[in-house]
CSV table of C-alpha atoms and ligand atoms in Angstrom, one decimal:
chain,number,residue,atom,x,y,z
A,1,UNK,CA,16.7,23.8,21.5
A,2,UNK,CA,13.3,22.5,22.5
A,3,UNK,CA,13.2,18.9,23.9
A,4,UNK,CA,10.9,16.3,22.4
A,5,UNK,CA,8.4,16.8,25.2
A,6,UNK,CA,8.4,20.5,24.8
A,7,UNK,CA,7.8,20.1,21.1
A,8,UNK,CA,4.9,17.7,21.8
A,9,UNK,CA,3.3,20.1,24.4
A,10,UNK,CA,3.6,23.0,22.1
A,11,UNK,CA,1.7,21.0,19.4
A,12,UNK,CA,-0.9,20.0,21.9
A,13,UNK,CA,-1.4,23.7,22.7
A,14,UNK,CA,-1.9,24.5,19.1
A,15,UNK,CA,-3.7,21.8,17.2
A,16,UNK,CA,-4.1,22.0,13.4
A,17,UNK,CA,-7.9,21.5,13.5
A,18,UNK,CA,-8.9,25.1,14.4
A,19,UNK,CA,-6.9,26.4,11.5
A,20,UNK,CA,-8.4,23.7,9.2
A,21,UNK,CA,-11.9,24.6,10.3
A,22,UNK,CA,-11.3,28.2,9.3
A,23,UNK,CA,-9.8,27.2,6.0
A,24,UNK,CA,-12.8,24.9,5.2
A,25,UNK,CA,-15.2,27.8,5.9
A,26,UNK,CA,-13.1,30.2,3.7
A,27,UNK,CA,-12.9,27.7,0.9
A,28,UNK,CA,-16.6,26.8,0.8
A,29,UNK,CA,-17.7,30.4,1.0
A,30,UNK,CA,-15.0,31.9,-1.3
A,31,UNK,CA,-14.4,31.9,-5.1
A,32,UNK,CA,-11.6,29.3,-4.9
A,33,UNK,CA,-11.6,26.4,-7.4
A,34,UNK,CA,-8.9,24.3,-5.8
A,35,UNK,CA,-7.7,24.3,-2.2
A,36,UNK,CA,-4.2,25.5,-3.4
A,37,UNK,CA,-5.8,28.7,-4.7
A,38,UNK,CA,-6.8,29.5,-1.2
A,39,UNK,CA,-3.5,28.6,0.4
A,40,UNK,CA,-1.7,30.9,-2.1
A,41,UNK,CA,-3.7,33.8,-0.6
A,42,UNK,CA,-3.1,33.2,3.1
A,43,UNK,CA,-1.3,35.8,5.1
A,44,UNK,CA,2.1,35.1,6.9
A,45,UNK,CA,0.3,34.2,10.1
A,46,UNK,CA,-3.2,33.6,11.4
A,47,UNK,CA,-4.9,33.7,14.8
A,48,UNK,CA,-8.0,31.7,15.3
A,49,UNK,CA,-9.8,30.1,18.3
A,50,UNK,CA,-7.0,31.3,20.6
A,51,UNK,CA,-4.3,29.6,18.6
A,52,UNK,CA,-1.5,31.4,16.6
A,53,UNK,CA,-0.2,29.9,13.4
A,54,UNK,CA,3.0,31.0,11.7
A,55,UNK,CA,3.2,30.3,7.9
A,56,UNK,CA,-0.2,28.6,7.8
A,57,UNK,CA,0.2,27.8,4.1
A,58,UNK,CA,3.2,25.6,4.8
A,59,UNK,CA,1.3,23.8,7.7
A,60,UNK,CA,-1.7,23.2,5.5
A,61,UNK,CA,0.4,22.1,2.4
A,62,UNK,CA,1.6,19.2,4.5
A,63,UNK,CA,-2.0,18.1,5.0
A,64,UNK,CA,-3.1,18.6,1.3
A,65,UNK,CA,-3.7,14.9,0.7
A,66,UNK,CA,-6.4,14.9,3.4
A,67,UNK,CA,-7.6,18.5,2.9
A,68,UNK,CA,-8.3,18.0,-0.8
A,69,UNK,CA,-11.4,16.0,0.2
A,70,UNK,CA,-13.2,19.4,0.7
A,71,UNK,CA,-13.0,20.0,-3.1
A,72,UNK,CA,-15.5,17.2,-3.5
A,73,UNK,CA,-18.1,19.4,-2.0
A,74,UNK,CA,-17.7,22.0,-4.7
A,75,UNK,CA,-17.5,19.7,-7.7
A,76,UNK,CA,-20.2,17.4,-6.5
A,77,UNK,CA,-18.1,14.3,-6.5
A,78,UNK,CA,-19.7,11.4,-4.7
A,79,UNK,CA,-18.0,10.6,-1.4
A,80,UNK,CA,-16.3,7.2,-1.0
A,81,UNK,CA,-17.8,6.6,2.5
A,82,UNK,CA,-21.1,7.0,4.3
A,83,UNK,CA,-21.1,8.8,7.7
A,84,UNK,CA,-24.1,8.5,10.0
A,85,UNK,CA,-25.0,10.1,13.3
A,86,UNK,CA,-25.5,8.3,16.6
A,87,UNK,CA,-29.1,7.3,15.7
A,88,UNK,CA,-28.3,6.1,12.2
A,89,UNK,CA,-29.3,9.3,10.2
A,90,UNK,CA,-27.0,10.1,7.3
A,91,UNK,CA,-24.8,13.2,8.0
A,92,UNK,CA,-25.1,16.1,5.5
A,93,UNK,CA,-22.2,16.1,3.0
A,94,UNK,CA,-20.5,19.1,4.5
A,95,UNK,CA,-20.5,17.6,8.0
A,96,UNK,CA,-19.3,14.2,6.6
A,97,UNK,CA,-16.3,15.7,4.9
A,98,UNK,CA,-15.5,17.8,7.9
A,99,UNK,CA,-15.5,14.7,10.1
A,100,UNK,CA,-13.4,12.7,7.6
A,101,UNK,CA,-10.8,15.5,7.4
A,102,UNK,CA,-10.7,15.8,11.2
A,103,UNK,CA,-10.1,12.1,11.7
A,104,UNK,CA,-7.3,12.1,9.2
A,105,UNK,CA,-5.6,15.2,10.3
A,106,UNK,CA,-5.8,14.3,14.0
A,107,UNK,CA,-4.6,10.8,13.5
A,108,UNK,CA,-1.4,12.0,11.8
A,109,UNK,CA,-0.8,14.8,14.2
A,110,UNK,CA,-1.3,12.6,17.3
A,111,UNK,CA,0.9,9.9,15.9
A,112,UNK,CA,3.7,12.5,15.8
A,113,UNK,CA,2.9,13.9,19.2
A,114,UNK,CA,2.8,10.4,20.7
A,115,UNK,CA,6.2,9.5,19.3
A,116,UNK,CA,7.7,12.7,20.8
A,117,UNK,CA,6.1,11.9,24.2
A,118,UNK,CA,7.0,8.2,24.2
A,119,UNK,CA,10.4,8.0,22.5
A,120,UNK,CA,13.3,7.9,24.9
A,121,UNK,CA,11.0,7.7,28.0
A,122,UNK,CA,12.2,4.2,28.9
A,123,UNK,CA,8.7,3.0,29.6
A,124,UNK,CA,8.0,-0.6,28.5
A,125,UNK,CA,4.3,-0.9,29.3
A,126,UNK,CA,3.4,-1.4,25.6
A,127,UNK,CA,6.0,-4.2,25.3
A,128,UNK,CA,5.1,-6.5,28.1
A,129,UNK,CA,2.3,-9.0,28.5
A,130,UNK,CA,-0.5,-8.7,31.2
A,131,UNK,CA,0.4,-8.9,34.9
A,132,UNK,CA,-0.4,-12.1,36.7
A,133,UNK,CA,-3.8,-10.8,38.0
A,134,UNK,CA,-4.8,-8.9,34.9
A,135,UNK,CA,-8.2,-9.7,33.4
A,136,UNK,CA,-6.3,-10.2,30.1
A,137,UNK,CA,-4.6,-13.6,29.4
A,138,UNK,CA,-2.3,-12.2,26.7
A,139,UNK,CA,-1.6,-9.2,24.6
A,140,UNK,CA,-1.7,-9.4,20.8
A,141,UNK,CA,0.8,-7.5,18.6
A,142,UNK,CA,-0.6,-7.9,15.0
A,143,UNK,CA,2.2,-8.1,12.5
A,144,UNK,CA,2.4,-7.7,8.7
A,145,UNK,CA,4.3,-10.4,6.8
A,146,UNK,CA,7.2,-8.0,6.1
A,147,UNK,CA,7.5,-7.2,9.8
A,148,UNK,CA,8.3,-10.8,10.8
A,149,UNK,CA,12.0,-10.3,10.0
A,150,UNK,CA,12.1,-8.1,13.1
A,151,UNK,CA,11.3,-11.2,15.2
A,152,UNK,CA,13.8,-13.7,13.7
A,153,UNK,CA,14.4,-16.8,15.8
A,154,UNK,CA,11.1,-16.7,17.5
A,155,UNK,CA,8.9,-19.8,17.7
A,156,UNK,CA,6.4,-19.8,14.9
A,157,UNK,CA,3.0,-21.6,14.7
A,158,UNK,CA,1.3,-21.4,11.3
A,159,UNK,CA,-2.3,-21.9,10.2
A,160,UNK,CA,-4.1,-21.5,13.5
A,161,UNK,CA,-7.8,-22.0,13.2
A,162,UNK,CA,-10.4,-19.7,14.7
A,163,UNK,CA,-10.1,-16.2,16.0
A,164,UNK,CA,-7.6,-14.8,18.5
A,165,UNK,CA,-10.4,-13.4,20.6
A,166,UNK,CA,-12.8,-16.4,20.3
A,167,UNK,CA,-14.4,-17.7,23.5
A,168,UNK,CA,-13.5,-20.4,24.5
A,169,UNK,CA,-9.9,-19.7,23.3
A,170,UNK,CA,-8.6,-21.9,20.4
A,171,UNK,CA,-6.4,-24.7,21.6
A,172,UNK,CA,-2.7,-25.2,20.8
A,173,UNK,CA,-1.1,-28.4,22.0
A,174,UNK,CA,-4.3,-29.2,23.9
A,175,UNK,CA,-4.5,-26.0,26.0
A,176,UNK,CA,-5.5,-22.4,25.4
A,177,UNK,CA,-3.1,-21.0,22.9
A,178,UNK,CA,-1.9,-18.2,25.2
A,179,UNK,CA,-0.7,-20.6,27.9
A,180,UNK,CA,2.9,-20.4,27.1
A,181,UNK,CA,6.0,-19.4,29.0
A,182,UNK,CA,7.3,-17.2,26.2
A,183,UNK,CA,6.1,-15.0,23.4
A,184,UNK,CA,5.6,-16.6,20.1
A,185,UNK,CA,4.4,-15.9,16.6
A,186,UNK,CA,1.0,-17.3,15.6
A,187,UNK,CA,-0.6,-17.1,12.1
A,188,UNK,CA,-4.4,-16.8,12.1
A,189,UNK,CA,-6.5,-16.6,9.0
A,190,UNK,CA,-6.5,-12.8,9.4
A,191,UNK,CA,-2.6,-12.7,9.6
A,192,UNK,CA,0.3,-12.9,12.0
A,193,UNK,CA,0.3,-12.0,15.7
A,194,UNK,CA,3.1,-11.9,18.2
A,195,UNK,CA,1.4,-13.3,21.3
A,196,UNK,CA,2.6,-11.9,24.6
A,197,UNK,CA,1.4,-14.3,27.4
A,198,UNK,CA,1.1,-13.1,30.9
A,199,UNK,CA,4.3,-11.8,32.5
A,200,UNK,CA,6.3,-12.1,29.3
A,201,UNK,CA,8.2,-9.4,27.4
A,202,UNK,CA,8.5,-8.7,23.6
A,203,UNK,CA,11.8,-10.3,22.5
A,204,UNK,CA,12.9,-6.9,21.1
A,205,UNK,CA,12.7,-5.3,24.5
A,206,UNK,CA,16.3,-4.7,25.6
A,207,UNK,CA,17.5,-4.9,29.2
A,208,UNK,CA,17.7,-1.1,29.4
A,209,UNK,CA,13.9,-0.9,28.8
A,210,UNK,CA,14.2,0.4,25.3
A,211,UNK,CA,13.0,-1.2,22.1
A,212,UNK,CA,16.1,-2.7,20.2
A,213,UNK,CA,14.4,-2.1,16.9
A,214,UNK,CA,12.8,1.2,17.6
A,215,UNK,CA,13.3,2.8,14.2
A,216,UNK,CA,12.0,-0.3,12.5
A,217,UNK,CA,9.4,-1.2,15.0
A,218,UNK,CA,6.1,-2.7,13.7
A,219,UNK,CA,3.3,-0.3,12.6
A,220,UNK,CA,1.2,-1.4,15.6
A,221,UNK,CA,3.9,-0.3,18.0
A,222,UNK,CA,3.7,3.2,16.5
A,223,UNK,CA,0.0,3.5,17.3
A,224,UNK,CA,-0.6,6.3,19.7
A,225,UNK,CA,-2.0,6.2,23.2
A,226,UNK,CA,-3.9,9.4,22.4
A,227,UNK,CA,-6.0,8.9,19.2
A,228,UNK,CA,-9.0,10.4,17.5
A,229,UNK,CA,-12.3,8.7,17.7
A,230,UNK,CA,-14.0,11.2,15.5
A,231,UNK,CA,-15.3,8.3,13.3
A,232,UNK,CA,-16.1,4.7,14.3
A,233,UNK,CA,-16.0,2.0,11.6
A,234,UNK,CA,-19.4,0.4,11.2
A,235,UNK,CA,-19.3,-2.1,8.3
A,236,UNK,CA,-20.6,-1.1,4.9
A,237,UNK,CA,-23.6,0.9,3.6
A,238,UNK,CA,-26.8,-1.0,2.8
A,239,UNK,CA,-25.7,-1.8,-0.7
A,240,UNK,CA,-22.3,-2.9,0.5
A,241,UNK,CA,-20.7,-0.3,-1.8
A,242,UNK,CA,-18.8,2.0,0.5
A,243,UNK,CA,-17.6,1.8,4.2
A,244,UNK,CA,-19.9,3.2,6.8
A,245,UNK,CA,-18.8,5.2,9.9
A,246,UNK,CA,-20.6,6.6,12.9
A,247,UNK,CA,-19.6,10.2,13.8
A,248,UNK,CA,-18.5,10.2,17.5
A,249,UNK,CA,-16.5,13.5,17.9
A,250,UNK,CA,-14.3,12.1,20.6
A,251,UNK,CA,-10.7,12.0,21.5
A,252,UNK,CA,-9.6,8.9,23.4
A,253,UNK,CA,-6.6,8.7,25.7
A,254,UNK,CA,-5.4,5.5,27.3
A,255,UNK,CA,-5.0,6.1,31.0
A,256,UNK,CA,-2.4,3.3,31.5
A,257,UNK,CA,0.2,5.4,29.7
A,258,UNK,CA,2.3,7.5,32.0
A,259,UNK,CA,2.4,10.5,29.7
A,260,UNK,CA,-1.4,10.5,29.3
A,261,UNK,CA,-1.6,10.8,33.1
A,262,UNK,CA,1.1,13.4,33.3
A,263,UNK,CA,-0.3,15.6,30.6
A,264,UNK,CA,-4.0,15.0,31.1
A,265,UNK,CA,-4.9,18.7,31.3
A,266,UNK,CA,-3.0,19.5,28.0
A,267,UNK,CA,-4.6,16.5,26.2
A,268,UNK,CA,-8.1,17.5,27.4
A,269,UNK,CA,-7.5,21.0,26.2
A,270,UNK,CA,-6.2,19.7,22.8
A,271,UNK,CA,-9.5,17.7,22.4
A,272,UNK,CA,-11.6,20.7,23.3
A,273,UNK,CA,-9.8,23.0,20.8
A,274,UNK,CA,-10.4,20.4,18.2
A,275,UNK,CA,-14.1,20.3,19.1
A,276,UNK,CA,-13.9,16.7,20.4
A,277,UNK,CA,-14.9,15.3,23.8
A,278,UNK,CA,-11.9,14.0,25.6
A,279,UNK,CA,-12.4,10.5,27.0
A,280,UNK,CA,-9.7,8.9,29.3
A,281,UNK,CA,-10.0,5.1,29.6
A,282,UNK,CA,-8.0,2.2,31.1
A,283,UNK,CA,-6.8,-0.4,28.6
A,284,UNK,CA,-4.5,-3.0,30.2
A,285,UNK,CA,-5.8,-3.2,33.8
B,1,SF4,S1,8.9,-4.3,18.8
B,1,SF4,FE1,9.7,-2.8,20.2
B,1,SF4,S2,8.1,-1.3,20.5
B,1,SF4,FE2,7.2,-3.1,19.7
B,1,SF4,S3,6.5,-4.3,21.5
B,1,SF4,FE3,8.5,-5.1,20.9
B,1,SF4,S4,9.9,-3.9,22.1
B,1,SF4,FE4,8.0,-2.8,22.2
B,2,SF4,S1,2.6,3.2,27.8
B,2,SF4,FE1,3.0,5.2,26.8
B,2,SF4,S2,5.0,5.8,27.4
B,2,SF4,FE2,4.8,3.6,27.9
B,2,SF4,S3,5.6,2.6,26.0
B,2,SF4,FE3,3.4,2.8,25.8
B,2,SF4,S4,3.1,4.7,24.6
B,2,SF4,FE4,5.2,4.7,25.5
């Protein structure tokens, strides 16, 4: 039976996006009313862009919630977002929908691949505060209200004024809020944060290096170290009616993560198969 890493590498070798690009083209040029009409006519397997897909209809059915966006192009439904290019020009509708779908499909796929690569590895880099000489003073783990129960017994400070990244840093007990010996929970106007000061560890990090609440870990801890940067959020459109995005067509990978270093070639190849420029960057140095 394939290990988690083997499963992740096989998915990196065969991303969904080449298949989805083919399906978008077939849908837009064919007589199909809904996307399911097309899926019903797909063969048992498909080869495209050097990738082989068994049972493509099943693979695509799992992405229907995102893929359905393409139907808006045929029935002239207004899009619920504006996508511009790097110099501010509005992208044509077909390109905007293609980018929107790519961002959604890659985000989901990479979250699953990241979990396979990270889970069970025993790496705690995402769970500890900055090193003593880091340029960072603290790390922030944003938490939803319903995630606080996973941090029972931790010191809580409520109703902190200002912004967590303000310069100079907001004061707590007369000194910058992050100057503490231990992690603590802090509520800003925008919501809760678990603040990890320098050389501290998340209270859920067990002695064996694994997360004690792994299956219930906060949403932010599930965020991947390889993620799509197909679209960049850029406020609202001029009338303030819909969110605006800039099309970037990039794949970002955080170089601090050991599996990103180990599988750099496979990650770069995944990005290229998806038509995205792979960019490796350091985060926590
Ligand atoms: S909750 Fe778990 S995964 Fe998240 S930072 Fe703490 S130990 Fe790490
Ligand atoms: S750095 Fe990578 S391997 Fe380490 S905990 Fe974070 S995601 Fe997992």
